[in-house]
Tab-separated table of C-alpha atoms and ligand atoms in Angstrom:
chain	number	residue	atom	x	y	z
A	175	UNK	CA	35.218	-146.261	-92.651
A	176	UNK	CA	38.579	-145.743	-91.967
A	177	UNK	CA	40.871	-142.791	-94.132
A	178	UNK	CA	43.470	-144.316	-96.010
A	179	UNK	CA	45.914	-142.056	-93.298
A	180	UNK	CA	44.580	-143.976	-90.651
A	181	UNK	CA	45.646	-147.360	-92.658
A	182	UNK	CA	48.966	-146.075	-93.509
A	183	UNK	CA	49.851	-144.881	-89.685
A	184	UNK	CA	48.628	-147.622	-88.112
A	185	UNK	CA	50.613	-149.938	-90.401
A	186	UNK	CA	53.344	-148.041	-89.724
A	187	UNK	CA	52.675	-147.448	-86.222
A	188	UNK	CA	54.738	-151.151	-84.678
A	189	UNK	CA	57.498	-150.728	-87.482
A	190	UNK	CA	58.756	-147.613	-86.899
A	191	UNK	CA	58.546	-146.010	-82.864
A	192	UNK	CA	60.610	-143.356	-83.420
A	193	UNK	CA	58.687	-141.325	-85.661
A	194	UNK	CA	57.076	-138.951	-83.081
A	195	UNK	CA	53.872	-138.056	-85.486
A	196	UNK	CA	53.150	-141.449	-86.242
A	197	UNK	CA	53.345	-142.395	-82.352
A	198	UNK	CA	51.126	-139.682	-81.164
A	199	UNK	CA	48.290	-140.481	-84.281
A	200	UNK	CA	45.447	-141.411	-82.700
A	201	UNK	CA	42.563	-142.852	-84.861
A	202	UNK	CA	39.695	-142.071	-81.755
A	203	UNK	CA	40.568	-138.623	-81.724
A	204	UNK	CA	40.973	-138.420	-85.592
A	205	UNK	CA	37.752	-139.604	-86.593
A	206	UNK	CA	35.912	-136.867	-84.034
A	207	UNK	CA	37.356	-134.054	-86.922
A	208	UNK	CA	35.018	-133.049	-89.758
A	209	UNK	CA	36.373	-134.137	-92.967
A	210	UNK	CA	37.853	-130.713	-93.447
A	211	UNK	CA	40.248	-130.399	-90.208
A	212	UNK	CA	40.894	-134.531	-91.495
A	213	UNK	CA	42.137	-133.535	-94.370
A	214	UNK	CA	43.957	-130.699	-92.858
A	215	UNK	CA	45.514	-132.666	-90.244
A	216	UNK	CA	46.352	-135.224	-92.688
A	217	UNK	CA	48.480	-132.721	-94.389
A	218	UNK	CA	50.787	-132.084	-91.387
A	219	UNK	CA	51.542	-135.886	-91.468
A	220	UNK	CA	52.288	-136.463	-94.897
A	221	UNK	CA	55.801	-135.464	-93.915
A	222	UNK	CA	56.393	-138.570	-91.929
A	223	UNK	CA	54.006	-140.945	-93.293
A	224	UNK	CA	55.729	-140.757	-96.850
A	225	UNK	CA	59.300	-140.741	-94.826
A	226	UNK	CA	58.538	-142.967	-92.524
A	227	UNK	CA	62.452	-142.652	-91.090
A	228	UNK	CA	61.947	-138.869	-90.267
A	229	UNK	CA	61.994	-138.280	-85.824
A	230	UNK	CA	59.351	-135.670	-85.710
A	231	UNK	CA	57.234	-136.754	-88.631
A	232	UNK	CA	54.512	-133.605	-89.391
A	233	UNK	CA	54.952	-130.017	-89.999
A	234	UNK	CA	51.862	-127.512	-89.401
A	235	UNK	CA	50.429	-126.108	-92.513
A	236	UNK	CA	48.319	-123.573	-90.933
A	237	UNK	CA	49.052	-120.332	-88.468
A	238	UNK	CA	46.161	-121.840	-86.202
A	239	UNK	CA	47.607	-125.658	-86.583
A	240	UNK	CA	48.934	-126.207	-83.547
A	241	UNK	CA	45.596	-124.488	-81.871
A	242	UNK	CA	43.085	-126.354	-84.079
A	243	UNK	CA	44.768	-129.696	-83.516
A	244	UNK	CA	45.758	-129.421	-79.801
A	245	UNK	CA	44.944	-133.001	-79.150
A	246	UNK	CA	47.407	-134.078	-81.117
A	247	UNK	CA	50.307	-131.566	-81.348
A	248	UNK	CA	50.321	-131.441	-77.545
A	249	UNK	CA	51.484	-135.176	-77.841
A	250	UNK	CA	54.086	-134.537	-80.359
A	251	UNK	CA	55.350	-131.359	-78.677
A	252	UNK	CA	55.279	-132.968	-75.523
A	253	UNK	CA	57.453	-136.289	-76.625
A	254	UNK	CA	60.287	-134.205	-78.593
A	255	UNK	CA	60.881	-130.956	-76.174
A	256	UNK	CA	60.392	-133.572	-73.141
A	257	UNK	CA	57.738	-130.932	-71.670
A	258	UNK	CA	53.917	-132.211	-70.467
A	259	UNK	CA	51.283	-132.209	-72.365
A	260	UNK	CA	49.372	-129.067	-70.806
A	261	UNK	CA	53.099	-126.973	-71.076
A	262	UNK	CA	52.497	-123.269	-71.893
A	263	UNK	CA	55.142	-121.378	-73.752
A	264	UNK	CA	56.658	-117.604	-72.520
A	265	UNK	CA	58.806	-115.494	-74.426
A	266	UNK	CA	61.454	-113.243	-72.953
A	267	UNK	CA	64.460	-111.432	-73.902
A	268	UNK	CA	65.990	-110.294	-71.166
A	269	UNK	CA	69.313	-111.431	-69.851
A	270	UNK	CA	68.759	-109.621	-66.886
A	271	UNK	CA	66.501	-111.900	-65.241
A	272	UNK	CA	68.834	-114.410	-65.215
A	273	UNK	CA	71.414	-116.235	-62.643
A	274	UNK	CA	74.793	-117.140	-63.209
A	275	UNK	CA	75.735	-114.855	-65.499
A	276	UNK	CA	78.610	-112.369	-65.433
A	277	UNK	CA	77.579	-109.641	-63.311
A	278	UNK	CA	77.522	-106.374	-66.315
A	279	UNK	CA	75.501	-108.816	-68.581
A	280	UNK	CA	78.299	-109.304	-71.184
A	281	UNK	CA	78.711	-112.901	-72.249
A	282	UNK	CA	82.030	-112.637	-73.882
A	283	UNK	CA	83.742	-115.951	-74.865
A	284	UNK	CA	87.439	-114.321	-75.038
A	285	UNK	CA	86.940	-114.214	-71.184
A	286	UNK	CA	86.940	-117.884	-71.146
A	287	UNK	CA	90.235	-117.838	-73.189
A	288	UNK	CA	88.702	-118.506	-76.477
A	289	UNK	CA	89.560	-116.281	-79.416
A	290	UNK	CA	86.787	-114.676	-82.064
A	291	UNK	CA	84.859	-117.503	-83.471
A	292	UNK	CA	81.717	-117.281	-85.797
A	293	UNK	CA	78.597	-116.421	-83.768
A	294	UNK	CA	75.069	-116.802	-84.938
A	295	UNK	CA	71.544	-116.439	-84.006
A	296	UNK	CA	68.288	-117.139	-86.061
A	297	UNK	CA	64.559	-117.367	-85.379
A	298	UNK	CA	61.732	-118.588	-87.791
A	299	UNK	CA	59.109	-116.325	-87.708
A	300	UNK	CA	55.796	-116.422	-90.121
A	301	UNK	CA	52.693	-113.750	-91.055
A	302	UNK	CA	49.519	-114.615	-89.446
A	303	UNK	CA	47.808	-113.825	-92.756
A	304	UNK	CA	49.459	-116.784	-94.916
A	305	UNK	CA	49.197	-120.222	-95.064
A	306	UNK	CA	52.698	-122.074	-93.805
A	307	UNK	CA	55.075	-122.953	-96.555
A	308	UNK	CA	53.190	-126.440	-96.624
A	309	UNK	CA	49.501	-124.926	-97.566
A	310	UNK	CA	50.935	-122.310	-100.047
A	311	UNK	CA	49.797	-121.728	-103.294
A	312	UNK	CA	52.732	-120.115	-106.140
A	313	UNK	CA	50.796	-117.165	-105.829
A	314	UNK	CA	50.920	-116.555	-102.519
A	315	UNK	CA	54.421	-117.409	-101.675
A	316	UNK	CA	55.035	-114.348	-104.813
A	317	UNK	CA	52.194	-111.824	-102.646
A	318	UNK	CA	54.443	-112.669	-99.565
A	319	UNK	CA	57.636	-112.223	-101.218
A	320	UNK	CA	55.964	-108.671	-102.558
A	321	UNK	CA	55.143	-107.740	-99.071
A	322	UNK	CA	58.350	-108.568	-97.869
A	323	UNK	CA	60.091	-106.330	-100.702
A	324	UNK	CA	58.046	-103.376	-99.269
A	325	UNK	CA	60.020	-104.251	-95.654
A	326	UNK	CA	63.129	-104.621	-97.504
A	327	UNK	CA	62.539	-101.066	-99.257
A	328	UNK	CA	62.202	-99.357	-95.373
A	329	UNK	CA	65.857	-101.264	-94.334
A	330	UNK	CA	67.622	-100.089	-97.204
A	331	UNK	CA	66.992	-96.956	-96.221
A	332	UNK	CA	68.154	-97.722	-92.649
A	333	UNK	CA	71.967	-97.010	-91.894
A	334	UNK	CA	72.251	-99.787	-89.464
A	335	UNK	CA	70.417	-102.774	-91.411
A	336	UNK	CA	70.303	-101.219	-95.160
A	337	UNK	CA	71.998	-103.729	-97.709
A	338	UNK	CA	70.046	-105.398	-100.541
A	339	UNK	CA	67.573	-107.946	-101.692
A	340	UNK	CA	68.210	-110.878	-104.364
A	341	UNK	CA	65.154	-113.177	-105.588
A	342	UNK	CA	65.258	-116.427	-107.176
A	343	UNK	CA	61.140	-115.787	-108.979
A	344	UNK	CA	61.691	-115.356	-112.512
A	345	UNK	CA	60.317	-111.723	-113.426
A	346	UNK	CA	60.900	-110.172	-110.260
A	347	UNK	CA	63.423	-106.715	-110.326
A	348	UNK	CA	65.666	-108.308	-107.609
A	349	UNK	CA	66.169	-111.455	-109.635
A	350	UNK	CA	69.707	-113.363	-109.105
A	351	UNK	CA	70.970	-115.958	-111.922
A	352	UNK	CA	72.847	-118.969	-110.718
A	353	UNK	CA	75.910	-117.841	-110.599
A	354	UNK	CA	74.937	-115.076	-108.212
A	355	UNK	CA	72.733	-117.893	-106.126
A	356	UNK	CA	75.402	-120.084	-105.926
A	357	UNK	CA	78.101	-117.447	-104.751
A	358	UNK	CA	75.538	-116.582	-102.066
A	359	UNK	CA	74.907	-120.136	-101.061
A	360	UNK	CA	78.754	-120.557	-101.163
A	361	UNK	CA	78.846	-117.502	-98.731
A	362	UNK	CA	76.617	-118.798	-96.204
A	363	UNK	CA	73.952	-115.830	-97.377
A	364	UNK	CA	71.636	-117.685	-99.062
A	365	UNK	CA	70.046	-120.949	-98.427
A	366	UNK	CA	70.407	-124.178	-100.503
A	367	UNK	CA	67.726	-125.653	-102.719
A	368	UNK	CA	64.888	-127.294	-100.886
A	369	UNK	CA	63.123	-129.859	-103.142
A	370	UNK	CA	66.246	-131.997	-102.843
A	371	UNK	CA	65.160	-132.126	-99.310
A	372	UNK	CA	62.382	-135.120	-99.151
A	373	UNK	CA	60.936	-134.297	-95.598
A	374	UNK	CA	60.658	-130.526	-97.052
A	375	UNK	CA	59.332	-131.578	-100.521
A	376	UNK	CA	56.680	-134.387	-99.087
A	377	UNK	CA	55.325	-131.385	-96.693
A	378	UNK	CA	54.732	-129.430	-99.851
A	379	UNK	CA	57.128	-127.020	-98.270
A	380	UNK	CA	59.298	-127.314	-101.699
A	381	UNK	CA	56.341	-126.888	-103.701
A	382	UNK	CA	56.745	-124.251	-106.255
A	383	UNK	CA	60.413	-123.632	-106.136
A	384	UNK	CA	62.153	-121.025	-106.825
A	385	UNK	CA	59.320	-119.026	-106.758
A	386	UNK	CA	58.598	-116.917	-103.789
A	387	UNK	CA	62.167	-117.818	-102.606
A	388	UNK	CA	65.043	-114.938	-101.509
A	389	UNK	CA	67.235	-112.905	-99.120
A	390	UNK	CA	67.804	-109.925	-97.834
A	391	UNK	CA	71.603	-108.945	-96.793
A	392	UNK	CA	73.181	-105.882	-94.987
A	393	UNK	CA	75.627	-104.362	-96.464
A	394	UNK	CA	77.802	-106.020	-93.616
A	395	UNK	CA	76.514	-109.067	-94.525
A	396	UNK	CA	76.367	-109.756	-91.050
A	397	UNK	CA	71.867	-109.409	-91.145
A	398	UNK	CA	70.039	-111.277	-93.346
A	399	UNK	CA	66.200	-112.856	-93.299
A	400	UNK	CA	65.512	-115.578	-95.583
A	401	UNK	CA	62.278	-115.746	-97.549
A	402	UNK	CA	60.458	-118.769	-98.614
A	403	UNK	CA	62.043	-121.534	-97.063
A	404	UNK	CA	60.722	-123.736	-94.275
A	405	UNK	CA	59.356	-120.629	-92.217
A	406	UNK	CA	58.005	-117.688	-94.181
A	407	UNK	CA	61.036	-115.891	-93.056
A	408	UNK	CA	64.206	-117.272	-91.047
A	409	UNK	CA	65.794	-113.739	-89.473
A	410	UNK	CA	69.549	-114.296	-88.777
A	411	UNK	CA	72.535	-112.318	-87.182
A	412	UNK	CA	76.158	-113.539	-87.580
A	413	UNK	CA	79.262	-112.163	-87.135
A	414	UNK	CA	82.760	-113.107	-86.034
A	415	UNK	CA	83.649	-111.958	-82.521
A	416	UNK	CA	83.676	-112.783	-78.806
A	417	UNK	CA	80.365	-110.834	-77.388
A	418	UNK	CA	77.533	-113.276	-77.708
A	419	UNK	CA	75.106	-110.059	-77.186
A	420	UNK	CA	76.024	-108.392	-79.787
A	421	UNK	CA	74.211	-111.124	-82.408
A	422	UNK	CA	71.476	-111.458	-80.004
A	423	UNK	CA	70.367	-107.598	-79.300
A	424	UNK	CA	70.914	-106.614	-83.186
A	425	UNK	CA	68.208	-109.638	-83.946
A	426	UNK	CA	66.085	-108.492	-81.376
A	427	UNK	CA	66.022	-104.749	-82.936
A	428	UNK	CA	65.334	-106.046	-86.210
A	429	UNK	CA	62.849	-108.360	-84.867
A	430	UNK	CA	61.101	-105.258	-82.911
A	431	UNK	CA	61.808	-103.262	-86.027
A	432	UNK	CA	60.182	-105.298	-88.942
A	433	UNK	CA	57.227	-106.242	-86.381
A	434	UNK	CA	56.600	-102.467	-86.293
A	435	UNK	CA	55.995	-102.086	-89.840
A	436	UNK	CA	51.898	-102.785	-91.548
A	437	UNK	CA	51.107	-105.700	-92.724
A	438	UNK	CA	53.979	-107.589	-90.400
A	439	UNK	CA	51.981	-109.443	-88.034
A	440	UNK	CA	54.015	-112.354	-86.774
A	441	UNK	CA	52.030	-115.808	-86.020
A	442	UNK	CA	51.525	-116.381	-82.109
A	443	UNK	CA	50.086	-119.105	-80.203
A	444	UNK	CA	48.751	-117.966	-76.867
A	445	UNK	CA	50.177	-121.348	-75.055
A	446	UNK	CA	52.578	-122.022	-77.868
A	447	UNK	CA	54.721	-118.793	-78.537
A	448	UNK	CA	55.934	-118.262	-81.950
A	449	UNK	CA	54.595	-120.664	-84.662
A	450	UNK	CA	56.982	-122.492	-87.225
A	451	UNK	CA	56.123	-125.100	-89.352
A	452	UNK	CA	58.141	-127.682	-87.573
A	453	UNK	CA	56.774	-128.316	-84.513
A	454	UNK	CA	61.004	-128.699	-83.369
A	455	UNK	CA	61.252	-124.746	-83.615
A	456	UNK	CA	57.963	-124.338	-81.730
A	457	UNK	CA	57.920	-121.317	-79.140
A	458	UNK	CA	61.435	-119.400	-79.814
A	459	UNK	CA	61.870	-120.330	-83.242
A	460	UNK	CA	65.181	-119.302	-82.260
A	461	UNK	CA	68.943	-121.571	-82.950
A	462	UNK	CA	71.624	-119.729	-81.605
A	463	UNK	CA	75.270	-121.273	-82.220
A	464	UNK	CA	78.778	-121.271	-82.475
A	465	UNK	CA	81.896	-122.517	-84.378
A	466	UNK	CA	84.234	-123.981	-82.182
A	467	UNK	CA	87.122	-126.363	-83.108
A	468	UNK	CA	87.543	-128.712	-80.941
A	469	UNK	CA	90.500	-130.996	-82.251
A	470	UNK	CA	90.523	-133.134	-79.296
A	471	UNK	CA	87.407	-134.504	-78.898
A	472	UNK	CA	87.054	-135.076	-82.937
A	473	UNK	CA	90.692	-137.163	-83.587
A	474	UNK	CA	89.178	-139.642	-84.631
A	475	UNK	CA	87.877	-138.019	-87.511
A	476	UNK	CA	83.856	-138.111	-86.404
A	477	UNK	CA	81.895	-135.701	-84.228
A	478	UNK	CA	80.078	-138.984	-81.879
A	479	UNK	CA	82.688	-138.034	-79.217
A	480	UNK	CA	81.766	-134.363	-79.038
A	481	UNK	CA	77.838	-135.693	-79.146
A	482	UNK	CA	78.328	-137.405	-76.116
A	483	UNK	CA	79.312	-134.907	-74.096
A	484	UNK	CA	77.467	-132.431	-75.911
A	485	UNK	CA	73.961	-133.930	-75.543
A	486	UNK	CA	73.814	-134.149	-71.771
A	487	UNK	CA	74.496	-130.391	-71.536
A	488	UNK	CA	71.864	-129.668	-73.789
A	489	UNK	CA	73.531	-129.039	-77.066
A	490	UNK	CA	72.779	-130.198	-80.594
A	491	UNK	CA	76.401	-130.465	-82.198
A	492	UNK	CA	76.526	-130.197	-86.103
A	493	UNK	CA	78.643	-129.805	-89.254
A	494	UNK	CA	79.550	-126.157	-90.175
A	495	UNK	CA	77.536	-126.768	-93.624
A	496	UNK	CA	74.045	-126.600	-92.205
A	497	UNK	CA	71.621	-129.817	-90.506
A	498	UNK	CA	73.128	-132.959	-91.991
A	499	UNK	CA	76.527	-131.971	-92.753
A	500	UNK	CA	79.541	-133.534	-91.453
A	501	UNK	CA	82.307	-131.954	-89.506
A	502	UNK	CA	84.905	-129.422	-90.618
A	503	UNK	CA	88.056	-130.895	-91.805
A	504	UNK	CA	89.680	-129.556	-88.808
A	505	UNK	CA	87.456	-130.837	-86.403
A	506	UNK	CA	85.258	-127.525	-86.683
A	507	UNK	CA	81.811	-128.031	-84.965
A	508	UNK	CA	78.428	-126.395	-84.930
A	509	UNK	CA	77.201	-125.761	-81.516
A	510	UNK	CA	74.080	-124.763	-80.383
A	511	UNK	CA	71.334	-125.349	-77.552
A	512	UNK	CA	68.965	-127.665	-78.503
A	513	UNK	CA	65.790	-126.538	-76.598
A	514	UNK	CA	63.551	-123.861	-78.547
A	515	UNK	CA	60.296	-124.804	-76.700
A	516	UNK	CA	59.351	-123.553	-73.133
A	517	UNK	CA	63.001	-121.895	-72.531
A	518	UNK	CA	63.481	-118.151	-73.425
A	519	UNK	CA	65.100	-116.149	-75.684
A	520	UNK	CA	67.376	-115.397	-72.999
A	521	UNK	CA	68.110	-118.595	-71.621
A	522	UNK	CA	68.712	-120.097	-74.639
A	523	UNK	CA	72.175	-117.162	-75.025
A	524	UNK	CA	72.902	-118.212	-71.502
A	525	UNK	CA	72.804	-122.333	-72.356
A	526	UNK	CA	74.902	-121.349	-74.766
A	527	UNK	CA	77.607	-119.162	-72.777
A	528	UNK	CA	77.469	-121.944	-70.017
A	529	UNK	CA	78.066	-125.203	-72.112
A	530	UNK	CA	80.549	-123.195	-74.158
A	531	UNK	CA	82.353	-123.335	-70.960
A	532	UNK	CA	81.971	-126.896	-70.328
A	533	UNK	CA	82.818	-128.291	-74.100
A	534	UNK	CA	85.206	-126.200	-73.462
A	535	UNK	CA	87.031	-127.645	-70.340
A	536	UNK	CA	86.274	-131.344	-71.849
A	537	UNK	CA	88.218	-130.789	-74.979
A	538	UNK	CA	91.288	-129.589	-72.709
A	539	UNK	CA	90.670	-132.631	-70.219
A	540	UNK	CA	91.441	-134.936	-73.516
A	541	UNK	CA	95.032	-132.351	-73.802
A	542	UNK	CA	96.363	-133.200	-69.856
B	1842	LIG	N1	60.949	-133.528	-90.891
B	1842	LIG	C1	62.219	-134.044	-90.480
B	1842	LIG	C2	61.996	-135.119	-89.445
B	1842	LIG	O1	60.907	-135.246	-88.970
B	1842	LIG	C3	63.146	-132.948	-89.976
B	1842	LIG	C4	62.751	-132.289	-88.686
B	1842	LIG	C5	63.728	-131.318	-88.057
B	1842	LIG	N2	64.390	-130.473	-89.012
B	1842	LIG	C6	63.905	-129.331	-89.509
B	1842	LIG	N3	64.620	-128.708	-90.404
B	1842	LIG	N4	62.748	-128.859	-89.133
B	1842	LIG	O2	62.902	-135.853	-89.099
């Protein structure tokens, strides 16, 4: 007999093609599961089956998700990251192994005649041991939070990363009220509240909020790693400057850094690379951007302009406000590289560099 999933998504299936999770269901494959890795798969889709609108449509719930249900997340991965189906993922840092680059390695934008502007580079990175946000129960998003406090405890004590920790779970000693949240969300620090977010709350990635939920800052507020939000922990530099690098190496010595400590293991895919609960972030985890105004291209008081040209270099152009926000009142744009699956690290800083560079020349084309 047929789940009441497989109902819904083939239903849904003719109405709405764009919905890459709903697309790549298939009912033959489905219905070779046992009823637990149903249900578990069913999870991942509830996502996009309750939002039927949403583009990818599933998030994994599990470390071993994207493993355990290769039949189907191949499909998915392959359709959004435009890879095929059998694509293996490979990580790499190194900015050395790559062409076209200024020969010492230094990607500095003030070379291409642009002045400091406000760099950034995350990854999403989550502990083998725990469920993903989506399968958590209250108490273990609080035991991860309490493992994470013990990390927090060894950077403190660290000159170059040491700075502070503020929770949002009621009863912890780093507790925050909301007037502290919201002057950290107001800074860019902290992140916003999730279960206003309907793709995040239907994935049960919402569940339980605030609990579990919390940052850690430098005291140059210029490090920080999220806890509790769509990936057990989103690990950010940022800073104001020119020298692309010098985001990119601090995150990868804190990344090196925290890995080193017990109890830190980071979930892996062999074929996959690093796992994140949306299957978008798949492989780097990683979203490395830029401010830029670009006046020009935005006069008409929308960003569609700058998409166009954006898209076919590879970059995802956004408000300054986070995914979904509209463009800075003086035409201020997000910028970043849009692939995070089967590209490195290190080509991901370079795709950045080079379509810097070509935004760059279009905006001034508009000038002439
Ligand atoms: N679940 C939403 C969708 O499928 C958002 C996916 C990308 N955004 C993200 N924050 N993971 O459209």
């Amino acid at each position: 007999m047929p789940s009441e999933l497989q109902e819904k998504v083939e239903t849904l299936k003719g109405r709405y093609p764009d919905n890459i999770a709903i697309q790549c269901f298939d009912s033959v494959y489905f219905n070779t599961l046992s009823d637990d890795h149903k249900r578990r798969l069913q999870k991942c889709l509830n996502s996009g089956v309750e939002n039927p609108d949403s583009e990818m449509g599933c998030y994994a719930c599990q470390p071993s998700d994207f493993d355990d249900f290769k039949p189907f997340f191949s499909k998915v991965l392959a359709r959004h990251h435009k890879v095929s189906e059998n694509a293996r993922h490979v990580n790499n840092w190194d900015l050395g192994s790559l062409e076209g680059l200024p020969a010492d390695g230094k990607l500095d934008i003030a070379k291409l005649g642009l002045p400091p502007l406000s760099m950034r580079v995350r990854v999403g990175r989550n502990l083998r041991e725990f469920a993903l946000p989506g399968s958590m129960t209250q108490n273990d998003r609080i035991r991860l939070e309490n493992r994470m406090m013990a990390v927090f405890d060894k950077l403190i004590a660290m000159p170059e990363f040491g700075g502070a920790y503020y929770s949002l779970t009621p009863g912890n000693p780093a507790f925050i009220d909301d007037n502290k949240y919201n002057e950290l969300v107001d800074a860019h620090i902290m992140f916003k509240r999730m279960d206003t977010d309907r793709y995040l709350t239907a994935a049960g990635i919402a569940a339980d909020w605030p609990f579990g939920r919390g940052c850690y800052v430098s005291e140059d507020r210029e490090f920080i790693i999220w806890v509790g939000e769509e990936d057990h922990l989103r690990i950010m530099c940022m800073k104001r400057g020119t020298v692309l690098n010098e985001v990119f190496d601090r995150l990868k010595s804190a990344l090196d850094l925290v890995e080193s400590i017990e109890g830190m293991e980071f979930a892996y895919s062999d074929d996959y690379g690093v796992v994140t609960s949306c299957p978008t972030n798949l492989g780097t985890g990683m979203r490395a951007s830029l401010h830029i105004a670009l006046p020009n291209l935005t006069a008409d008081g929308t960003d569609a302009k700058a998409k166009a040209i954006a898209k076919p270099l590879g970059l995802s152009v956004r408000g300054i406000g986070g995914e979904h926000t509209p463009i800075g009142v003086d035409g201020t744009l997000d910028i970043s590289p849009s692939a995070r699956f089967c590209i490195t690290e290190a080509e991901i800083l370079a795709a950045l560099y080079k379509g810097i560079v070509l935004l760059k020349d279009a905006e001034q084309q508009i000038e002439t």
